[in-house]
């Protein structure tokens, strides 16, 4: 064999080796159980393989220092921030619901205001008998079921919380938000591996279906199930036999009494109820107003970007348009712009209109049931006592959100005590309740039915107590 042939053979071998090692570069650092094409970017055809890879990723995560885990979480924040506009646009295009400019704000909140490593600080008790440490430990692999109304902020917020807590995450998206969820999972995975974390810390399914979600809920490798959605999915996770966190539907009433700053109340209510075409579970869904200030409130609503629907015939046509013959809300209108709804009714209005406001009786379907559209029914009551009684009925024991505009502390306290919601906002838009221009952290998952409240990393941990006796202390 001549020298040139030998050099060529050696070069070929080196190139083949290099090719293999670049393909499996991550496998040298982390064991990846799935060397096939399935699972590229964390998106899997095979559900069992997805769970297997997430399981391996979680083991690798636990081998990293907490400092490194913090860096991974920072990388998720940055990628969420950078892609907020793209994800918002993709979501509205795919689901046909909501307003991209509002979705951007929620995605940024998820990326920047979901609590980080500080949320899982251990608790320490030290005294005469020694030292007790309570550490927040991960569950393992968590399933996160996301809603079609807020697919990416729920993915980002839960990914941050669950990974801070030391879990890996299987995202189970609504089939109508599949593509944008794939994009979100892909960019999060890229950010994690670029920050030195393992691949597949967050995975999802290529073709989400209800059957696959049900299978995940029974999967032996899954130890924590978290659902953000309507009553069906909350019931499903609570019946899974695993640690379950259910963030369910709301129907937030807003009560306005005679002491309120009426102009401000109208402004705040329209901000909250029109945000993202009222797709938010916390958004004000019905107004209860004391009779003596009701006309003033309606006049102030008219100064906002609203259409005030006065004609009873129009209100009946609106109700028929938005509901089905079976008396349910027509999903085709969920999250659509107010101008589209008005157009369908043949009503001319400015393009700027963001909310349709109208007066009805307390038993109207749009008052008692959650609708998620840019409409706002208003109900008059003779006094605040009757207002509290009715608003509690409207909230319907969902333990979600309620708001009140008042300057009377006794009235606000009575309503808060009676309604027992997870979020109670006084004199501001409902959005303030999740940290939007308000104090406190953001969450996309408000666990009313199972009682964890506004979830964060610590919600996704299990507490372990470690006790050192024999009088460990520094007193000498
Ligand atoms: P949805 O209940 O139709 O779907 C939510 C998710 O659950 C989807 O991924 C869906 O595929 C899955 N799902 C639905 N029924 C299921 C079942 N029986 N078993 C297993 N999985 C099931 O809700 P949606 O229309 O996508 O989202 C809007 C709902 O979510 C509203 O009711 C809203 O109030 C609620 N929501 C609640 C919160 C909160 O924090 N509490 C936040 C956002 C949205």
Short mmCIF file of C-alpha atoms and ligand atoms in Angstrom, two decimals:
data_model
loop_
_atom_site.label_atom_id
_atom_site.label_comp_id
_atom_site.label_asym_id
_atom_site.label_seq_id
_atom_site.Cartn_x
_atom_site.Cartn_y
_atom_site.Cartn_z
CA UNK A 1 0.00 0.00 0.00
CA UNK A 2 1.49 3.38 -0.96
CA UNK A 3 1.73 6.26 1.48
CA UNK A 4 -1.11 8.22 -0.17
CA UNK A 5 -3.51 5.26 0.16
CA UNK A 6 -2.54 4.80 3.81
CA UNK A 7 -3.09 8.55 4.49
CA UNK A 8 -6.48 8.41 2.74
CA UNK A 9 -7.56 5.34 4.75
CA UNK A 10 -6.51 6.98 8.01
CA UNK A 11 -8.25 10.26 7.07
CA UNK A 12 -11.45 8.34 6.22
CA UNK A 13 -11.37 6.56 9.57
CA UNK A 14 -10.80 9.84 11.45
CA UNK A 15 -13.64 11.56 9.57
CA UNK A 16 -16.01 8.66 10.32
CA UNK A 17 -15.05 8.81 14.00
CA UNK A 18 -15.54 12.59 14.08
CA UNK A 19 -18.94 12.28 12.42
CA UNK A 20 -20.04 9.67 14.95
CA UNK A 21 -18.77 11.68 17.87
CA UNK A 22 -20.49 14.90 16.74
CA UNK A 23 -23.77 12.99 16.29
CA UNK A 24 -23.48 11.54 19.72
CA UNK A 25 -21.61 14.38 21.41
CA UNK A 26 -24.31 14.69 24.05
CA UNK A 27 -24.38 10.91 24.54
CA UNK A 28 -20.76 11.08 25.71
CA UNK A 29 -21.70 13.62 28.34
CA UNK A 30 -25.18 12.26 29.14
CA UNK A 31 -26.65 8.86 28.51
CA UNK A 32 -29.46 9.32 25.95
CA UNK A 33 -31.65 6.19 25.86
CA UNK A 34 -32.99 6.91 22.39
CA UNK A 35 -30.35 7.12 19.67
CA UNK A 36 -32.96 7.00 16.86
CA UNK A 37 -34.44 9.99 15.08
CA UNK A 38 -37.59 9.93 17.26
CA UNK A 39 -37.30 12.54 19.94
CA UNK A 40 -35.38 15.15 18.00
CA UNK A 41 -35.74 18.40 19.97
CA UNK A 42 -37.76 16.59 22.64
CA UNK A 43 -40.72 15.81 20.36
CA UNK A 44 -41.54 12.07 20.36
CA UNK A 45 -43.79 9.80 18.30
CA UNK A 46 -43.36 7.08 20.92
CA UNK A 47 -44.86 8.08 24.26
CA UNK A 48 -43.00 5.44 26.30
CA UNK A 49 -39.71 6.55 24.77
CA UNK A 50 -40.54 10.17 25.62
CA UNK A 51 -41.09 9.23 29.26
CA UNK A 52 -37.97 7.03 29.28
CA UNK A 53 -35.82 9.89 27.94
CA UNK A 54 -37.36 12.38 30.40
CA UNK A 55 -36.62 9.92 33.20
CA UNK A 56 -32.96 9.67 32.19
CA UNK A 57 -32.74 13.47 31.83
CA UNK A 58 -34.08 13.91 35.37
CA UNK A 59 -31.38 11.59 36.75
CA UNK A 60 -28.76 13.65 34.93
CA UNK A 61 -30.25 16.90 36.24
CA UNK A 62 -29.83 15.70 39.80
CA UNK A 63 -26.12 15.09 39.19
CA UNK A 64 -25.61 18.78 38.36
CA UNK A 65 -24.92 21.40 41.00
CA UNK A 66 -27.73 23.71 42.07
CA UNK A 67 -25.72 26.58 40.61
CA UNK A 68 -25.77 24.88 37.22
CA UNK A 69 -29.50 24.17 37.57
CA UNK A 70 -29.93 27.89 38.16
CA UNK A 71 -28.02 28.64 34.96
CA UNK A 72 -30.27 26.26 33.01
CA UNK A 73 -33.33 28.05 34.37
CA UNK A 74 -31.84 31.43 33.42
CA UNK A 75 -31.36 30.10 29.89
CA UNK A 76 -35.06 29.13 29.72
CA UNK A 77 -36.02 32.64 30.84
CA UNK A 78 -33.84 34.24 28.14
CA UNK A 79 -35.16 32.03 25.34
CA UNK A 80 -38.76 32.68 26.45
CA UNK A 81 -38.11 36.41 26.48
CA UNK A 82 -36.41 36.33 23.08
CA UNK A 83 -39.19 34.32 21.43
CA UNK A 84 -42.20 35.93 23.12
CA UNK A 85 -43.46 37.68 19.99
CA UNK A 86 -42.96 34.66 17.76
CA UNK A 87 -44.74 32.30 20.19
CA UNK A 88 -47.61 34.76 20.69
CA UNK A 89 -48.10 35.12 16.94
CA UNK A 90 -47.89 31.38 16.36
CA UNK A 91 -50.43 30.73 19.14
CA UNK A 92 -53.08 33.08 17.77
CA UNK A 93 -52.53 31.76 14.25
CA UNK A 94 -52.81 28.11 15.26
CA UNK A 95 -55.63 28.35 17.82
CA UNK A 96 -57.49 31.26 16.22
CA UNK A 97 -57.96 32.73 19.70
CA UNK A 98 -56.75 35.77 21.59
CA UNK A 99 -54.71 38.90 20.87
CA UNK A 100 -50.98 38.49 20.11
CA UNK A 101 -49.99 41.75 21.84
CA UNK A 102 -51.53 40.50 25.10
CA UNK A 103 -50.06 37.03 24.75
CA UNK A 104 -46.60 38.61 24.49
CA UNK A 105 -47.14 40.20 27.90
CA UNK A 106 -48.11 36.88 29.49
CA UNK A 107 -45.21 34.99 27.91
CA UNK A 108 -42.82 37.65 29.25
CA UNK A 109 -44.39 37.34 32.69
CA UNK A 110 -43.95 33.56 32.54
CA UNK A 111 -40.31 33.89 31.48
CA UNK A 112 -39.35 36.64 33.90
CA UNK A 113 -41.69 36.42 36.92
CA UNK A 114 -41.98 32.66 37.53
CA UNK A 115 -39.99 32.05 40.72
CA UNK A 116 -36.52 30.50 40.41
CA UNK A 117 -34.05 28.67 42.66
CA UNK A 118 -34.86 30.93 45.64
CA UNK A 119 -38.26 29.24 45.80
CA UNK A 120 -36.84 25.90 46.97
CA UNK A 121 -34.59 27.16 49.78
CA UNK A 122 -34.51 24.61 52.60
CA UNK A 123 -36.01 25.37 56.01
CA UNK A 124 -33.77 25.03 59.04
CA UNK A 125 -34.67 24.64 62.72
CA UNK A 126 -31.81 24.79 65.22
CA UNK A 127 -32.10 24.62 68.99
CA UNK A 128 -31.35 22.71 72.20
CA UNK A 129 -32.01 19.34 70.58
CA UNK A 130 -29.92 19.81 67.42
CA UNK A 131 -30.57 20.68 63.83
CA UNK A 132 -33.52 19.91 61.58
CA UNK A 133 -33.38 20.49 57.86
CA UNK A 134 -36.42 20.40 55.59
CA UNK A 135 -35.43 20.09 51.97
CA UNK A 136 -37.67 20.42 48.93
CA UNK A 137 -36.98 17.39 46.78
CA UNK A 138 -38.20 16.57 43.27
CA UNK A 139 -40.94 14.07 42.47
CA UNK A 140 -39.16 12.75 39.34
CA UNK A 141 -40.93 12.98 36.00
CA UNK A 142 -43.88 15.38 35.95
CA UNK A 143 -46.70 15.58 33.42
CA UNK A 144 -47.91 19.07 32.61
CA UNK A 145 -51.22 19.22 30.72
CA UNK A 146 -51.58 22.60 29.05
CA UNK A 147 -54.68 24.50 27.82
CA UNK A 148 -55.35 25.72 24.28
CA UNK A 149 -56.00 29.21 25.63
CA UNK A 150 -52.47 29.75 27.03
CA UNK A 151 -50.26 26.96 25.68
CA UNK A 152 -46.82 28.55 25.70
CA UNK A 153 -46.89 30.60 28.89
CA UNK A 154 -48.13 27.49 30.70
CA UNK A 155 -45.28 25.47 29.15
CA UNK A 156 -42.62 28.07 30.04
CA UNK A 157 -43.94 28.76 33.54
CA UNK A 158 -44.31 25.08 34.44
CA UNK A 159 -40.99 24.13 32.83
CA UNK A 160 -39.22 26.74 34.97
CA UNK A 161 -41.01 25.67 38.15
CA UNK A 162 -40.65 21.94 37.58
CA UNK A 163 -36.98 22.09 36.56
CA UNK A 164 -36.10 24.41 39.47
CA UNK A 165 -37.70 21.73 41.63
CA UNK A 166 -35.44 19.08 40.04
CA UNK A 167 -38.08 17.32 37.94
CA UNK A 168 -38.15 16.66 34.22
CA UNK A 169 -41.32 17.55 32.33
CA UNK A 170 -43.60 15.80 29.86
CA UNK A 171 -45.81 18.42 28.23
CA UNK A 172 -49.23 17.15 27.15
CA UNK A 173 -50.63 19.91 24.93
CA UNK A 174 -54.12 20.50 23.63
CA UNK A 175 -54.22 19.08 20.07
CA UNK A 176 -55.24 22.54 18.78
CA UNK A 177 -51.99 24.05 20.07
CA UNK A 178 -49.64 21.28 18.95
CA UNK A 179 -47.37 23.20 16.59
CA UNK A 180 -46.65 26.13 18.87
CA UNK A 181 -46.03 23.76 21.77
CA UNK A 182 -43.51 21.84 19.63
CA UNK A 183 -41.74 25.09 18.88
CA UNK A 184 -41.72 26.06 22.55
CA UNK A 185 -40.39 22.66 23.70
CA UNK A 186 -37.73 22.70 20.97
CA UNK A 187 -36.33 26.11 21.90
CA UNK A 188 -36.40 25.33 25.62
CA UNK A 189 -34.49 22.07 25.01
CA UNK A 190 -31.92 23.88 22.89
CA UNK A 191 -31.48 26.51 25.58
CA UNK A 192 -31.03 23.82 28.25
CA UNK A 193 -28.39 21.85 26.34
CA UNK A 194 -26.54 25.04 25.37
CA UNK A 195 -26.42 25.91 29.07
CA UNK A 196 -24.83 22.51 29.77
CA UNK A 197 -27.97 20.64 30.81
CA UNK A 198 -29.10 17.21 29.60
CA UNK A 199 -31.28 16.76 26.51
CA UNK A 200 -34.97 15.85 26.97
CA UNK A 201 -35.45 17.60 30.28
CA UNK A 202 -38.67 18.72 28.64
CA UNK A 203 -40.40 16.45 26.14
CA UNK A 204 -43.73 16.29 24.35
CA UNK A 205 -45.64 14.11 21.93
CA UNK A 206 -45.61 14.56 18.17
CA UNK A 207 -49.36 13.82 17.90
CA UNK A 208 -51.19 14.69 21.11
CA UNK A 209 -54.50 12.91 21.75
CA UNK A 210 -56.77 12.49 24.75
CA UNK A 211 -55.91 8.75 24.84
CA UNK A 212 -52.19 9.53 25.11
CA UNK A 213 -52.85 12.01 27.91
CA UNK A 214 -54.86 9.35 29.75
CA UNK A 215 -52.01 6.86 29.22
CA UNK A 216 -49.54 9.36 30.67
CA UNK A 217 -51.71 9.79 33.75
CA UNK A 218 -51.39 6.05 34.41
CA UNK A 219 -47.73 5.70 33.38
CA UNK A 220 -45.70 3.99 36.14
CA UNK A 221 -42.69 6.29 35.58
CA UNK A 222 -44.72 9.47 36.18
CA UNK A 223 -45.00 10.66 39.76
CA UNK A 224 -46.57 14.12 39.51
CA UNK A 225 -49.47 15.22 37.30
CA UNK A 226 -50.40 18.85 36.84
CA UNK A 227 -53.41 19.94 34.79
CA UNK A 228 -54.33 23.44 33.69
CA UNK A 229 -57.71 23.39 31.96
CA UNK A 230 -61.41 22.84 32.37
CA UNK A 231 -63.30 20.59 34.84
CA UNK A 232 -62.81 17.38 32.75
CA UNK A 233 -59.03 17.39 32.88
CA UNK A 234 -58.93 18.41 36.54
CA UNK A 235 -61.16 15.42 37.38
CA UNK A 236 -58.91 13.19 35.25
CA UNK A 237 -55.71 14.13 37.13
CA UNK A 238 -57.42 13.88 40.49
CA UNK A 239 -58.48 10.32 39.61
CA UNK A 240 -54.96 9.30 38.53
CA UNK A 241 -53.87 7.95 41.90
CA UNK A 242 -50.71 10.08 41.72
CA UNK A 243 -49.79 13.37 43.33
CA UNK A 244 -52.15 15.65 41.38
CA UNK A 245 -52.39 19.40 41.04
CA UNK A 246 -55.53 20.68 39.34
CA UNK A 247 -55.87 24.24 38.04
CA UNK A 248 -59.43 24.47 36.80
CA UNK A 249 -61.96 26.82 35.28
CA UNK A 250 -63.03 30.10 36.79
CA UNK A 251 -65.96 32.49 36.36
CA UNK A 252 -64.68 35.58 38.18
CA UNK A 253 -67.33 38.07 39.33
CA UNK A 254 -66.44 41.71 39.93
CA UNK A 255 -68.52 43.55 42.49
CA UNK A 256 -68.83 47.36 42.43
CA UNK A 257 -70.39 49.05 45.44
CA UNK A 258 -71.62 52.62 45.96
CA UNK A 259 -68.34 53.77 47.56
CA UNK A 260 -66.11 52.84 44.60
CA UNK A 261 -64.21 55.24 42.36
CA UNK A 262 -66.53 54.47 39.45
CA UNK A 263 -64.38 55.87 36.61
CA UNK A 264 -61.38 53.86 37.80
CA UNK A 265 -63.51 50.76 38.33
CA UNK A 266 -64.79 50.93 34.74
CA UNK A 267 -61.29 51.43 33.38
CA UNK A 268 -59.81 48.55 35.42
CA UNK A 269 -62.66 46.17 34.61
CA UNK A 270 -62.32 46.80 30.87
CA UNK A 271 -58.53 46.29 31.04
CA UNK A 272 -59.01 42.93 32.79
CA UNK A 273 -62.01 41.64 30.83
CA UNK A 274 -60.76 42.62 27.37
CA UNK A 275 -57.20 41.32 27.87
CA UNK A 276 -56.53 38.56 25.31
CA UNK A 277 -60.26 38.63 24.43
CA UNK A 278 -61.05 37.41 27.94
CA UNK A 279 -59.34 34.04 27.45
CA UNK A 280 -57.71 34.41 30.86
CA UNK A 281 -59.23 32.22 33.53
CA UNK A 282 -58.82 35.14 35.98
CA UNK A 283 -60.48 37.72 33.66
CA UNK A 284 -63.57 39.52 34.95
CA UNK A 285 -66.51 37.56 33.48
CA UNK A 286 -69.51 39.39 34.99
CA UNK A 287 -70.13 42.66 36.82
CA UNK A 288 -72.43 42.99 39.81
CA UNK A 289 -73.15 46.64 40.56
CA UNK A 290 -75.14 48.36 43.27
CA UNK A 291 -78.17 50.10 41.69
CA UNK A 292 -77.35 53.61 42.96
CA UNK A 293 -74.09 53.72 40.91
CA UNK A 294 -75.11 51.43 38.01
CA UNK A 295 -75.97 54.21 35.51
CA UNK A 296 -72.71 55.99 36.30
CA UNK A 297 -70.75 52.77 35.78
CA UNK A 298 -72.44 52.11 32.42
CA UNK A 299 -71.65 55.69 31.35
CA UNK A 300 -68.00 55.18 32.33
CA UNK A 301 -67.86 51.86 30.44
CA UNK A 302 -68.99 53.77 27.35
CA UNK A 303 -65.83 55.96 27.59
CA UNK A 304 -63.64 52.85 27.30
CA UNK A 305 -62.97 50.85 24.08
CA UNK A 306 -66.34 49.09 24.43
CA UNK A 307 -69.57 48.63 22.53
CA UNK A 308 -72.54 49.12 24.88
CA UNK A 309 -75.32 46.83 23.68
CA UNK A 310 -78.61 48.36 24.86
CA UNK A 311 -81.22 46.78 22.59
CA UNK A 312 -82.70 43.63 24.24
CA UNK A 313 -83.22 42.14 20.80
CA UNK A 314 -79.50 42.54 20.04
CA UNK A 315 -78.58 40.94 23.38
CA UNK A 316 -80.80 37.94 22.52
CA UNK A 317 -79.20 37.69 19.06
CA UNK A 318 -75.74 37.88 20.69
CA UNK A 319 -76.67 35.08 23.11
CA UNK A 320 -77.98 32.91 20.26
CA UNK A 321 -74.83 33.53 18.21
CA UNK A 322 -72.47 32.59 21.01
CA UNK A 323 -74.32 29.49 22.25
CA UNK A 324 -75.34 26.18 20.70
CA UNK A 325 -78.82 24.63 20.61
CA UNK A 326 -77.75 22.41 23.51
CA UNK A 327 -77.25 25.56 25.61
CA UNK A 328 -73.45 25.46 25.63
CA UNK A 329 -71.01 28.09 24.46
CA UNK A 330 -70.07 27.82 20.81
CA UNK A 331 -66.29 27.14 20.80
CA UNK A 332 -66.03 28.79 17.38
CA UNK A 333 -66.41 32.17 19.11
CA UNK A 334 -64.06 31.56 22.05
CA UNK A 335 -61.25 34.13 22.08
CA UNK A 336 -62.43 35.92 18.92
CA UNK A 337 -62.21 39.72 18.60
CA UNK A 338 -65.24 41.77 19.69
CA UNK A 339 -65.30 43.41 16.24
CA UNK A 340 -65.78 39.96 14.59
CA UNK A 341 -68.70 39.16 16.89
CA UNK A 342 -70.34 42.52 16.15
CA UNK A 343 -69.75 42.06 12.44
CA UNK A 344 -71.46 38.65 12.54
CA UNK A 345 -74.48 40.37 14.12
CA UNK A 346 -74.47 43.03 11.40
CA UNK A 347 -73.66 45.77 13.92
CA UNK A 348 -71.31 48.51 12.80
CA UNK A 349 -68.73 49.55 15.37
CA UNK A 350 -65.23 50.95 15.54
CA UNK A 351 -62.33 48.53 14.95
CA UNK A 352 -60.98 49.67 18.34
CA UNK A 353 -63.82 48.05 20.27
CA UNK A 354 -62.36 45.40 22.58
CA UNK A 355 -65.36 44.46 24.70
CA UNK A 356 -69.15 44.18 24.32
CA UNK A 357 -70.95 45.31 27.50
CA UNK A 358 -74.66 44.69 28.18
CA UNK A 359 -77.12 44.44 31.07
CA UNK A 360 -78.92 41.19 31.84
CA UNK A 361 -80.55 39.28 34.71
CA UNK A 362 -78.45 37.21 37.11
CA UNK A 363 -79.54 33.87 35.64
CA UNK A 364 -78.34 34.69 32.11
CA UNK A 365 -76.04 31.98 30.68
CA UNK A 366 -73.14 34.42 30.22
CA UNK A 367 -73.38 35.29 33.92
CA UNK A 368 -73.43 31.83 35.42
CA UNK A 369 -71.08 29.96 33.04
CA UNK A 370 -67.48 30.60 31.95
CA UNK A 371 -67.48 31.79 28.29
CA UNK A 372 -63.95 33.13 27.42
CA UNK A 373 -65.06 35.76 24.90
CA UNK A 374 -64.77 39.59 24.81
CA UNK A 375 -68.21 40.16 26.29
CA UNK A 376 -69.22 41.46 29.71
CA UNK A 377 -72.68 41.06 31.27
CA UNK A 378 -73.68 43.54 33.97
CA UNK A 379 -76.22 42.72 36.71
CA UNK A 380 -77.81 45.38 38.96
CA UNK A 381 -78.48 44.67 42.63
CA UNK A 382 -80.29 46.82 45.24
CA UNK A 383 -77.44 46.76 47.77
CA UNK A 384 -74.00 45.30 48.53
CA UNK A 385 -75.37 42.43 50.68
CA UNK A 386 -77.40 41.15 47.72
CA UNK A 387 -74.38 41.79 45.48
CA UNK A 388 -72.19 39.56 47.67
CA UNK A 389 -74.84 36.82 47.77
CA UNK A 390 -75.21 36.77 43.98
CA UNK A 391 -71.49 37.11 43.19
CA UNK A 392 -70.76 34.08 45.39
CA UNK A 393 -73.32 32.08 43.38
CA UNK A 394 -71.76 33.26 40.11
CA UNK A 395 -68.27 32.21 41.23
CA UNK A 396 -69.90 28.87 41.83
CA UNK A 397 -67.44 27.38 44.34
CA UNK A 398 -64.70 27.16 41.73
CA UNK A 399 -62.28 28.74 44.28
CA UNK A 400 -60.71 30.76 41.48
CA UNK A 401 -60.82 34.58 41.28
CA UNK A 402 -63.06 37.47 42.34
CA UNK A 403 -62.60 41.25 42.26
CA UNK A 404 -64.17 44.17 44.07
CA UNK A 405 -64.16 47.94 43.62
CA UNK A 406 -64.97 49.71 46.86
CA UNK A 407 -63.58 52.05 49.50
CA UNK A 408 -65.43 50.26 52.28
CA UNK A 409 -63.03 47.83 53.97
CA UNK A 410 -65.88 46.00 55.75
CA UNK A 411 -67.64 45.32 52.45
CA UNK A 412 -64.44 44.05 50.83
CA UNK A 413 -63.68 41.80 53.81
CA UNK A 414 -67.24 40.39 53.84
CA UNK A 415 -67.07 39.56 50.12
CA UNK A 416 -63.57 38.04 50.35
CA UNK A 417 -64.64 35.89 53.31
CA UNK A 418 -67.83 34.75 51.57
CA UNK A 419 -66.39 33.99 48.14
CA UNK A 420 -63.23 32.16 49.34
CA UNK A 421 -61.40 32.46 46.03
CA UNK A 422 -57.70 31.73 45.50
CA UNK A 423 -57.25 35.26 44.13
CA UNK A 424 -59.17 38.29 45.40
CA UNK A 425 -58.25 41.61 43.77
CA UNK A 426 -59.37 44.90 45.34
CA UNK A 427 -59.52 48.08 43.25
CA UNK A 428 -57.54 46.87 40.27
CA UNK A 429 -57.82 44.75 37.13
CA UNK A 430 -57.87 40.99 37.72
CA UNK A 431 -54.47 40.81 36.01
CA UNK A 432 -52.91 42.39 39.11
CA UNK A 433 -53.64 39.08 40.85
CA UNK A 434 -50.99 37.22 38.83
CA UNK A 435 -48.27 39.84 39.17
CA UNK A 436 -49.09 41.89 36.03
CA UNK A 437 -48.48 45.43 37.30
CA UNK A 438 -49.10 43.83 40.69
CA UNK A 439 -47.03 42.47 43.54
CA UNK A 440 -46.19 38.81 43.84
CA UNK A 441 -45.01 36.18 41.40
CA UNK A 442 -46.63 35.10 38.13
CA UNK A 443 -48.16 31.74 37.49
CA UNK A 444 -50.06 30.26 34.56
CA UNK A 445 -51.42 27.52 36.82
CA UNK A 446 -53.76 28.58 39.63
CA UNK A 447 -54.61 25.46 41.57
CA UNK A 448 -58.04 26.16 43.09
CA UNK A 449 -59.60 22.66 43.19
CA UNK A 450 -56.56 20.99 44.82
CA UNK A 451 -55.72 24.04 46.94
CA UNK A 452 -52.05 24.80 46.18
CA UNK A 453 -53.04 28.29 44.99
CA UNK A 454 -50.67 30.15 42.65
CA UNK A 455 -48.23 27.38 41.83
CA UNK A 456 -44.44 27.82 41.74
CA UNK A 457 -41.37 25.58 41.96
CA UNK A 458 -42.00 24.61 45.60
CA UNK A 459 -45.45 23.30 44.64
CA UNK A 460 -43.71 20.66 42.51
CA UNK A 461 -41.53 19.33 45.34
CA UNK A 462 -41.91 16.82 48.11
CA UNK A 463 -40.72 17.90 51.56
CA UNK A 464 -38.13 15.72 53.30
CA UNK A 465 -36.99 16.27 56.86
CA UNK A 466 -33.49 15.38 58.01
CA UNK A 467 -32.78 15.59 61.74
CA UNK A 468 -29.35 15.81 63.39
CA UNK A 469 -29.58 15.30 67.15
CA UNK A 470 -26.86 15.35 69.86
CA UNK A 471 -27.08 19.06 70.58
CA UNK A 472 -25.52 20.43 67.42
CA UNK A 473 -25.29 24.18 67.98
CA UNK A 474 -22.67 26.92 68.08
CA UNK A 475 -23.38 28.09 71.64
CA UNK A 476 -20.64 25.92 73.09
P1 LIG B 1 -59.68 21.98 28.13
O1 LIG B 1 -60.13 21.49 29.46
O2 LIG B 1 -60.53 21.70 26.95
O3 LIG B 1 -58.22 21.39 27.80
C1 LIG B 1 -57.14 21.57 28.68
C2 LIG B 1 -56.14 20.42 28.49
O4 LIG B 1 -56.70 19.24 29.03
C3 LIG B 1 -55.83 20.10 27.03
O5 LIG B 1 -54.47 19.73 26.92
C4 LIG B 1 -56.75 18.94 26.72
O6 LIG B 1 -56.22 18.14 25.68
C5 LIG B 1 -56.78 18.21 28.05
N1 LIG B 1 -58.03 17.50 28.38
C6 LIG B 1 -59.29 17.98 28.26
N2 LIG B 1 -60.17 17.08 28.77
C7 LIG B 1 -59.43 16.04 29.23
C8 LIG B 1 -59.75 14.80 29.88
N3 LIG B 1 -61.00 14.44 30.15
N4 LIG B 1 -58.72 13.97 30.19
C9 LIG B 1 -57.44 14.30 29.94
N5 LIG B 1 -57.09 15.45 29.33
C10 LIG B 1 -58.06 16.32 28.99
O7 LIG B 1 -59.45 23.56 28.30
P2 LIG B 1 -59.06 24.65 27.22
O8 LIG B 1 -60.28 25.11 26.53
O9 LIG B 1 -57.92 24.21 26.44
O10 LIG B 1 -58.57 25.80 28.20
C11 LIG B 1 -59.46 26.66 28.85
C12 LIG B 1 -59.84 26.21 30.24
O11 LIG B 1 -58.68 26.17 31.06
C13 LIG B 1 -60.79 27.20 30.89
O12 LIG B 1 -61.76 26.49 31.60
C14 LIG B 1 -59.89 28.00 31.82
O13 LIG B 1 -60.54 28.57 32.91
C15 LIG B 1 -58.93 26.93 32.25
N6 LIG B 1 -57.67 27.51 32.71
C16 LIG B 1 -57.39 27.48 34.03
C17 LIG B 1 -56.23 28.05 34.50
C18 LIG B 1 -55.89 28.04 35.95
O14 LIG B 1 -54.78 28.42 36.28
N7 LIG B 1 -56.78 27.64 36.83
C19 LIG B 1 -55.32 28.65 33.61
C20 LIG B 1 -55.63 28.66 32.25
C21 LIG B 1 -56.82 28.07 31.80
#
